[in-house]
Amino acid sequence: MAARKQICAKTIDRRKSIIAVKQTAGRDALGEFAPKFAQLNDDVLFGEVWSRESELSLRDRSVVTVVALMSQGLTDSSFKYHLMSAKNNGVTRTEIAEILTHAAFYAGWPKAWAAFRMAKEVWAADDAADARAQHQNEMVFPIGAPNDAFAKYFIGQSYLAPLSTEQVGVHNVTFEPGCRNNWHVHHAKSGGGQILVCVAGRGFYQEWGKPAQELRPGDVVNIAPGVKHWHGAAPDSWFSHLALEVPGEETSNEWLEPVGDDAYLKATNKEA
């Protein structure tokens, strides 16, 4: 019981500490010039008003503040700060878009445009996270870890998930939009080569001297030994394929030059 009381006391002290240092912007910027204003800003507005979470949650207070600032056209650094607070307090990208859309009819269309530009910056990271999550939901295989060991042979970010390392090597390779590997050749004295089984997203495969072919889930590419080629994602889509190593004698992989932006965009332009 004593230990529990001690833990509770520490928790209360920690909460008090969080409230006490919740905001120091007033004192930092105006402590000497306007000490009373700084004190009211830090201790009353943020120390007392914002701490009354039992009456109104931090999330709801953030929404009220964002809408109030937007209605006045105050889309400056303080507005960005409150947008970030709203995000940290649980307001999602979809919700902020709806909140600003609704408020636009009351605050004014030009003010909404200004608010949206800043909100897109604050929630930009969520766009990439949402796209990755959506891509993962489209397939049963994991995206895996960043493909750091082979990063020098790729333009853009790729991921690797080993599925089988016995009998036949099978790896799920995932490419972020625009990511592709260098031109390369699979060598073998006999047998060898590679098979790609497309499992999610949209990508491309190209052999040297031939037009690139679009790849969709369910497509299979058989790559013979000695064929110079590259494969990767479409410019606007995540892409994943299983890479199967065909058993052979004296097999090796030769990495060649990167697929430059001009060559990549030219190859994928018809489907981009």
JSON list of N, CA, C and O in Angstrom, two decimals, residues 65-105:
[
{"chain": "A", "resi": 65, "resn": "THR", "atom": "N", "xyz": [-9.24, 26.40, -30.79]},
{"chain": "A", "resi": 65, "resn": "THR", "atom": "CA", "xyz": [-8.18, 27.39, -31.01]},
{"chain": "A", "resi": 65, "resn": "THR", "atom": "C", "xyz": [-7.85, 27.53, -32.48]},
{"chain": "A", "resi": 65, "resn": "THR", "atom": "O", "xyz": [-7.69, 28.65, -33.00]},
{"chain": "A", "resi": 66, "resn": "VAL", "atom": "N", "xyz": [-7.71, 26.42, -33.19]},
{"chain": "A", "resi": 66, "resn": "VAL", "atom": "CA", "xyz": [-7.39, 26.45, -34.61]},
{"chain": "A", "resi": 66, "resn": "VAL", "atom": "C", "xyz": [-8.47, 27.21, -35.39]},
{"chain": "A", "resi": 66, "resn": "VAL", "atom": "O", "xyz": [-8.17, 28.07, -36.24]},
{"chain": "A", "resi": 67, "resn": "VAL", "atom": "N", "xyz": [-9.74, 26.91, -35.11]},
{"chain": "A", "resi": 67, "resn": "VAL", "atom": "CA", "xyz": [-10.83, 27.57, -35.82]},
{"chain": "A", "resi": 67, "resn": "VAL", "atom": "C", "xyz": [-10.87, 29.06, -35.49]},
{"chain": "A", "resi": 67, "resn": "VAL", "atom": "O", "xyz": [-11.10, 29.90, -36.37]},
{"chain": "A", "resi": 68, "resn": "ALA", "atom": "N", "xyz": [-10.64, 29.40, -34.22]},
{"chain": "A", "resi": 68, "resn": "ALA", "atom": "CA", "xyz": [-10.65, 30.81, -33.82]},
{"chain": "A", "resi": 68, "resn": "ALA", "atom": "C", "xyz": [-9.56, 31.60, -34.52]},
{"chain": "A", "resi": 68, "resn": "ALA", "atom": "O", "xyz": [-9.78, 32.72, -35.01]},
{"chain": "A", "resi": 69, "resn": "LEU", "atom": "N", "xyz": [-8.35, 31.03, -34.58]},
{"chain": "A", "resi": 69, "resn": "LEU", "atom": "CA", "xyz": [-7.24, 31.72, -35.24]},
{"chain": "A", "resi": 69, "resn": "LEU", "atom": "C", "xyz": [-7.48, 31.83, -36.74]},
{"chain": "A", "resi": 69, "resn": "LEU", "atom": "O", "xyz": [-7.20, 32.87, -37.36]},
{"chain": "A", "resi": 70, "resn": "MET", "atom": "N", "xyz": [-8.01, 30.76, -37.33]},
{"chain": "A", "resi": 70, "resn": "MET", "atom": "CA", "xyz": [-8.31, 30.78, -38.76]},
{"chain": "A", "resi": 70, "resn": "MET", "atom": "C", "xyz": [-9.34, 31.85, -39.08]},
{"chain": "A", "resi": 70, "resn": "MET", "atom": "O", "xyz": [-9.24, 32.56, -40.09]},
{"chain": "A", "resi": 71, "resn": "SER", "atom": "N", "xyz": [-10.36, 31.99, -38.25]},
{"chain": "A", "resi": 71, "resn": "SER", "atom": "CA", "xyz": [-11.43, 32.96, -38.51]},
{"chain": "A", "resi": 71, "resn": "SER", "atom": "C", "xyz": [-10.91, 34.39, -38.50]},
{"chain": "A", "resi": 71, "resn": "SER", "atom": "O", "xyz": [-11.50, 35.28, -39.12]},
{"chain": "A", "resi": 72, "resn": "GLN", "atom": "N", "xyz": [-9.78, 34.61, -37.80]},
{"chain": "A", "resi": 72, "resn": "GLN", "atom": "CA", "xyz": [-9.18, 35.93, -37.77]},
{"chain": "A", "resi": 72, "resn": "GLN", "atom": "C", "xyz": [-8.10, 36.12, -38.84]},
{"chain": "A", "resi": 72, "resn": "GLN", "atom": "O", "xyz": [-7.52, 37.19, -38.95]},
{"chain": "A", "resi": 73, "resn": "GLY", "atom": "N", "xyz": [-7.84, 35.05, -39.59]},
{"chain": "A", "resi": 73, "resn": "GLY", "atom": "CA", "xyz": [-6.81, 35.12, -40.62]},
{"chain": "A", "resi": 73, "resn": "GLY", "atom": "C", "xyz": [-5.41, 35.08, -40.07]},
{"chain": "A", "resi": 73, "resn": "GLY", "atom": "O", "xyz": [-4.46, 35.47, -40.75]},
{"chain": "A", "resi": 74, "resn": "LEU", "atom": "N", "xyz": [-5.24, 34.58, -38.84]},
{"chain": "A", "resi": 74, "resn": "LEU", "atom": "CA", "xyz": [-3.92, 34.56, -38.20]},
{"chain": "A", "resi": 74, "resn": "LEU", "atom": "C", "xyz": [-3.19, 33.25, -38.50]},
{"chain": "A", "resi": 74, "resn": "LEU", "atom": "O", "xyz": [-2.97, 32.42, -37.63]},
{"chain": "A", "resi": 75, "resn": "THR", "atom": "N", "xyz": [-2.85, 33.04, -39.76]},
{"chain": "A", "resi": 75, "resn": "THR", "atom": "CA", "xyz": [-2.15, 31.81, -40.15]},
{"chain": "A", "resi": 75, "resn": "THR", "atom": "C", "xyz": [-0.64, 32.06, -40.16]},
{"chain": "A", "resi": 75, "resn": "THR", "atom": "O", "xyz": [0.02, 31.97, -41.19]},
{"chain": "A", "resi": 76, "resn": "ASP", "atom": "N", "xyz": [-0.10, 32.36, -38.97]},
{"chain": "A", "resi": 76, "resn": "ASP", "atom": "CA", "xyz": [1.33, 32.61, -38.82]},
{"chain": "A", "resi": 76, "resn": "ASP", "atom": "C", "xyz": [1.96, 31.45, -38.05]},
{"chain": "A", "resi": 76, "resn": "ASP", "atom": "O", "xyz": [1.41, 30.35, -37.99]},
{"chain": "A", "resi": 77, "resn": "SER", "atom": "N", "xyz": [3.11, 31.69, -37.46]},
{"chain": "A", "resi": 77, "resn": "SER", "atom": "CA", "xyz": [3.81, 30.63, -36.73]},
{"chain": "A", "resi": 77, "resn": "SER", "atom": "C", "xyz": [3.01, 30.11, -35.54]},
{"chain": "A", "resi": 77, "resn": "SER", "atom": "O", "xyz": [3.08, 28.93, -35.20]},
{"chain": "A", "resi": 78, "resn": "SER", "atom": "N", "xyz": [2.24, 30.99, -34.91]},
{"chain": "A", "resi": 78, "resn": "SER", "atom": "CA", "xyz": [1.42, 30.54, -33.78]},
{"chain": "A", "resi": 78, "resn": "SER", "atom": "C", "xyz": [0.32, 29.61, -34.26]},
{"chain": "A", "resi": 78, "resn": "SER", "atom": "O", "xyz": [-0.05, 28.65, -33.57]},
{"chain": "A", "resi": 79, "resn": "PHE", "atom": "N", "xyz": [-0.20, 29.87, -35.46]},
{"chain": "A", "resi": 79, "resn": "PHE", "atom": "CA", "xyz": [-1.23, 28.98, -36.02]},
{"chain": "A", "resi": 79, "resn": "PHE", "atom": "C", "xyz": [-0.64, 27.60, -36.30]},
{"chain": "A", "resi": 79, "resn": "PHE", "atom": "O", "xyz": [-1.26, 26.57, -36.02]},
{"chain": "A", "resi": 80, "resn": "LYS", "atom": "N", "xyz": [0.59, 27.59, -36.84]},
{"chain": "A", "resi": 80, "resn": "LYS", "atom": "CA", "xyz": [1.25, 26.31, -37.11]},
{"chain": "A", "resi": 80, "resn": "LYS", "atom": "C", "xyz": [1.49, 25.56, -35.81]},
{"chain": "A", "resi": 80, "resn": "LYS", "atom": "O", "xyz": [1.33, 24.32, -35.74]},
{"chain": "A", "resi": 81, "resn": "TYR", "atom": "N", "xyz": [1.86, 26.30, -34.75]},
{"chain": "A", "resi": 81, "resn": "TYR", "atom": "CA", "xyz": [2.07, 25.66, -33.45]},
{"chain": "A", "resi": 81, "resn": "TYR", "atom": "C", "xyz": [0.79, 24.98, -32.98]},
{"chain": "A", "resi": 81, "resn": "TYR", "atom": "O", "xyz": [0.83, 23.84, -32.49]},
{"chain": "A", "resi": 82, "resn": "HIS", "atom": "N", "xyz": [-0.35, 25.66, -33.13]},
{"chain": "A", "resi": 82, "resn": "HIS", "atom": "CA", "xyz": [-1.61, 25.08, -32.66]},
{"chain": "A", "resi": 82, "resn": "HIS", "atom": "C", "xyz": [-2.08, 23.94, -33.57]},
{"chain": "A", "resi": 82, "resn": "HIS", "atom": "O", "xyz": [-2.76, 23.02, -33.11]},
{"chain": "A", "resi": 83, "resn": "LEU", "atom": "N", "xyz": [-1.73, 24.00, -34.85]},
{"chain": "A", "resi": 83, "resn": "LEU", "atom": "CA", "xyz": [-2.00, 22.86, -35.72]},
{"chain": "A", "resi": 83, "resn": "LEU", "atom": "C", "xyz": [-1.21, 21.64, -35.26]},
{"chain": "A", "resi": 83, "resn": "LEU", "atom": "O", "xyz": [-1.73, 20.52, -35.21]},
{"chain": "A", "resi": 84, "resn": "MET", "atom": "N", "xyz": [0.05, 21.85, -34.93]},
{"chain": "A", "resi": 84, "resn": "MET", "atom": "CA", "xyz": [0.89, 20.75, -34.44]},
{"chain": "A", "resi": 84, "resn": "MET", "atom": "C", "xyz": [0.35, 20.22, -33.12]},
{"chain": "A", "resi": 84, "resn": "MET", "atom": "O", "xyz": [0.36, 19.00, -32.88]},
{"chain": "A", "resi": 85, "resn": "SER", "atom": "N", "xyz": [-0.13, 21.11, -32.26]},
{"chain": "A", "resi": 85, "resn": "SER", "atom": "CA", "xyz": [-0.72, 20.67, -31.01]},
{"chain": "A", "resi": 85, "resn": "SER", "atom": "C", "xyz": [-1.98, 19.85, -31.26]},
{"chain": "A", "resi": 85, "resn": "SER", "atom": "O", "xyz": [-2.21, 18.83, -30.60]},
{"chain": "A", "resi": 86, "resn": "ALA", "atom": "N", "xyz": [-2.78, 20.30, -32.23]},
{"chain": "A", "resi": 86, "resn": "ALA", "atom": "CA", "xyz": [-4.00, 19.56, -32.57]},
{"chain": "A", "resi": 86, "resn": "ALA", "atom": "C", "xyz": [-3.65, 18.14, -33.04]},
{"chain": "A", "resi": 86, "resn": "ALA", "atom": "O", "xyz": [-4.29, 17.16, -32.64]},
{"chain": "A", "resi": 87, "resn": "LYS", "atom": "N", "xyz": [-2.61, 18.05, -33.87]},
{"chain": "A", "resi": 87, "resn": "LYS", "atom": "CA", "xyz": [-2.18, 16.73, -34.34]},
{"chain": "A", "resi": 87, "resn": "LYS", "atom": "C", "xyz": [-1.69, 15.87, -33.18]},
{"chain": "A", "resi": 87, "resn": "LYS", "atom": "O", "xyz": [-2.06, 14.70, -33.06]},
{"chain": "A", "resi": 88, "resn": "ASN", "atom": "N", "xyz": [-0.88, 16.47, -32.31]},
{"chain": "A", "resi": 88, "resn": "ASN", "atom": "CA", "xyz": [-0.37, 15.73, -31.15]},
{"chain": "A", "resi": 88, "resn": "ASN", "atom": "C", "xyz": [-1.48, 15.34, -30.18]},
{"chain": "A", "resi": 88, "resn": "ASN", "atom": "O", "xyz": [-1.34, 14.35, -29.44]},
{"chain": "A", "resi": 89, "resn": "ASN", "atom": "N", "xyz": [-2.56, 16.11, -30.17]},
{"chain": "A", "resi": 89, "resn": "ASN", "atom": "CA", "xyz": [-3.68, 15.82, -29.28]},
{"chain": "A", "resi": 89, "resn": "ASN", "atom": "C", "xyz": [-4.72, 14.92, -29.91]},
{"chain": "A", "resi": 89, "resn": "ASN", "atom": "O", "xyz": [-5.81, 14.74, -29.35]},
{"chain": "A", "resi": 90, "resn": "GLY", "atom": "N", "xyz": [-4.40, 14.35, -31.07]},
{"chain": "A", "resi": 90, "resn": "GLY", "atom": "CA", "xyz": [-5.25, 13.31, -31.63]},
{"chain": "A", "resi": 90, "resn": "GLY", "atom": "C", "xyz": [-6.10, 13.67, -32.83]},
{"chain": "A", "resi": 90, "resn": "GLY", "atom": "O", "xyz": [-6.86, 12.84, -33.32]},
{"chain": "A", "resi": 91, "resn": "VAL", "atom": "N", "xyz": [-6.01, 14.91, -33.33]},
{"chain": "A", "resi": 91, "resn": "VAL", "atom": "CA", "xyz": [-6.78, 15.28, -34.51]},
{"chain": "A", "resi": 91, "resn": "VAL", "atom": "C", "xyz": [-6.11, 14.68, -35.74]},
{"chain": "A", "resi": 91, "resn": "VAL", "atom": "O", "xyz": [-4.93, 14.90, -35.99]},
{"chain": "A", "resi": 92, "resn": "THR", "atom": "N", "xyz": [-6.86, 13.91, -36.51]},
{"chain": "A", "resi": 92, "resn": "THR", "atom": "CA", "xyz": [-6.30, 13.21, -37.66]},
{"chain": "A", "resi": 92, "resn": "THR", "atom": "C", "xyz": [-6.30, 14.11, -38.90]},
{"chain": "A", "resi": 92, "resn": "THR", "atom": "O", "xyz": [-6.93, 15.18, -38.93]},
{"chain": "A", "resi": 93, "resn": "ARG", "atom": "N", "xyz": [-5.62, 13.65, -39.91]},
{"chain": "A", "resi": 93, "resn": "ARG", "atom": "CA", "xyz": [-5.56, 14.38, -41.18]},
{"chain": "A", "resi": 93, "resn": "ARG", "atom": "C", "xyz": [-6.95, 14.54, -41.78]},
{"chain": "A", "resi": 93, "resn": "ARG", "atom": "O", "xyz": [-7.30, 15.62, -42.27]},
{"chain": "A", "resi": 94, "resn": "THR", "atom": "N", "xyz": [-7.74, 13.49, -41.74]},
{"chain": "A", "resi": 94, "resn": "THR", "atom": "CA", "xyz": [-9.10, 13.56, -42.28]},
{"chain": "A", "resi": 94, "resn": "THR", "atom": "C", "xyz": [-9.95, 14.54, -41.48]},
{"chain": "A", "resi": 94, "resn": "THR", "atom": "O", "xyz": [-10.73, 15.31, -42.06]},
{"chain": "A", "resi": 95, "resn": "GLU", "atom": "N", "xyz": [-9.79, 14.53, -40.16]},
{"chain": "A", "resi": 95, "resn": "GLU", "atom": "CA", "xyz": [-10.58, 15.40, -39.32]},
{"chain": "A", "resi": 95, "resn": "GLU", "atom": "C", "xyz": [-10.22, 16.87, -39.51]},
{"chain": "A", "resi": 95, "resn": "GLU", "atom": "O", "xyz": [-11.11, 17.73, -39.60]},
{"chain": "A", "resi": 96, "resn": "ILE", "atom": "N", "xyz": [-8.93, 17.20, -39.60]},
{"chain": "A", "resi": 96, "resn": "ILE", "atom": "CA", "xyz": [-8.56, 18.60, -39.77]},
{"chain": "A", "resi": 96, "resn": "ILE", "atom": "C", "xyz": [-9.04, 19.12, -41.11]},
{"chain": "A", "resi": 96, "resn": "ILE", "atom": "O", "xyz": [-9.44, 20.30, -41.23]},
{"chain": "A", "resi": 97, "resn": "ALA", "atom": "N", "xyz": [-9.02, 18.27, -42.14]},
{"chain": "A", "resi": 97, "resn": "ALA", "atom": "CA", "xyz": [-9.53, 18.68, -43.44]},
{"chain": "A", "resi": 97, "resn": "ALA", "atom": "C", "xyz": [-11.01, 19.01, -43.36]},
{"chain": "A", "resi": 97, "resn": "ALA", "atom": "O", "xyz": [-11.48, 20.01, -43.92]},
{"chain": "A", "resi": 98, "resn": "GLU", "atom": "N", "xyz": [-11.77, 18.20, -42.63]},
{"chain": "A", "resi": 98, "resn": "GLU", "atom": "CA", "xyz": [-13.21, 18.44, -42.48]},
{"chain": "A", "resi": 98, "resn": "GLU", "atom": "C", "xyz": [-13.48, 19.65, -41.60]},
{"chain": "A", "resi": 98, "resn": "GLU", "atom": "O", "xyz": [-14.39, 20.45, -41.87]},
{"chain": "A", "resi": 99, "resn": "ILE", "atom": "N", "xyz": [-12.67, 19.83, -40.55]},
{"chain": "A", "resi": 99, "resn": "ILE", "atom": "CA", "xyz": [-12.83, 20.98, -39.65]},
{"chain": "A", "resi": 99, "resn": "ILE", "atom": "C", "xyz": [-12.61, 22.28, -40.42]},
{"chain": "A", "resi": 99, "resn": "ILE", "atom": "O", "xyz": [-13.40, 23.23, -40.33]},
{"chain": "A", "resi": 100, "resn": "LEU", "atom": "N", "xyz": [-11.55, 22.36, -41.21]},
{"chain": "A", "resi": 100, "resn": "LEU", "atom": "CA", "xyz": [-11.25, 23.58, -41.97]},
{"chain": "A", "resi": 100, "resn": "LEU", "atom": "C", "xyz": [-12.27, 23.81, -43.08]},
{"chain": "A", "resi": 100, "resn": "LEU", "atom": "O", "xyz": [-12.62, 24.96, -43.38]},
{"chain": "A", "resi": 101, "resn": "THR", "atom": "N", "xyz": [-12.75, 22.73, -43.68]},
{"chain": "A", "resi": 101, "resn": "THR", "atom": "CA", "xyz": [-13.78, 22.86, -44.72]},
{"chain": "A", "resi": 101, "resn": "THR", "atom": "C", "xyz": [-15.06, 23.43, -44.13]},
{"chain": "A", "resi": 101, "resn": "THR", "atom": "O", "xyz": [-15.69, 24.33, -44.70]},
{"chain": "A", "resi": 102, "resn": "HIS", "atom": "N", "xyz": [-15.47, 22.91, -42.98]},
{"chain": "A", "resi": 102, "resn": "HIS", "atom": "CA", "xyz": [-16.67, 23.40, -42.32]},
{"chain": "A", "resi": 102, "resn": "HIS", "atom": "C", "xyz": [-16.50, 24.87, -41.91]},
{"chain": "A", "resi": 102, "resn": "HIS", "atom": "O", "xyz": [-17.38, 25.71, -42.14]},
{"chain": "A", "resi": 103, "resn": "ALA", "atom": "N", "xyz": [-15.35, 25.19, -41.32]},
{"chain": "A", "resi": 103, "resn": "ALA", "atom": "CA", "xyz": [-15.12, 26.55, -40.84]},
{"chain": "A", "resi": 103, "resn": "ALA", "atom": "C", "xyz": [-15.02, 27.54, -41.98]},
{"chain": "A", "resi": 103, "resn": "ALA", "atom": "O", "xyz": [-15.28, 28.75, -41.80]},
{"chain": "A", "resi": 104, "resn": "ALA", "atom": "N", "xyz": [-14.65, 27.07, -43.18]},
{"chain": "A", "resi": 104, "resn": "ALA", "atom": "CA", "xyz": [-14.49, 27.96, -44.33]},
{"chain": "A", "resi": 104, "resn": "ALA", "atom": "C", "xyz": [-15.77, 28.73, -44.64]},
{"chain": "A", "resi": 104, "resn": "ALA", "atom": "O", "xyz": [-15.73, 29.88, -45.08]},
{"chain": "A", "resi": 105, "resn": "PHE", "atom": "N", "xyz": [-16.93, 28.10, -44.42]},
{"chain": "A", "resi": 105, "resn": "PHE", "atom": "CA", "xyz": [-18.20, 28.74, -44.74]},
{"chain": "A", "resi": 105, "resn": "PHE", "atom": "C", "xyz": [-18.52, 29.88, -43.77]},
{"chain": "A", "resi": 105, "resn": "PHE", "atom": "O", "xyz": [-19.36, 30.73, -44.05]}
]
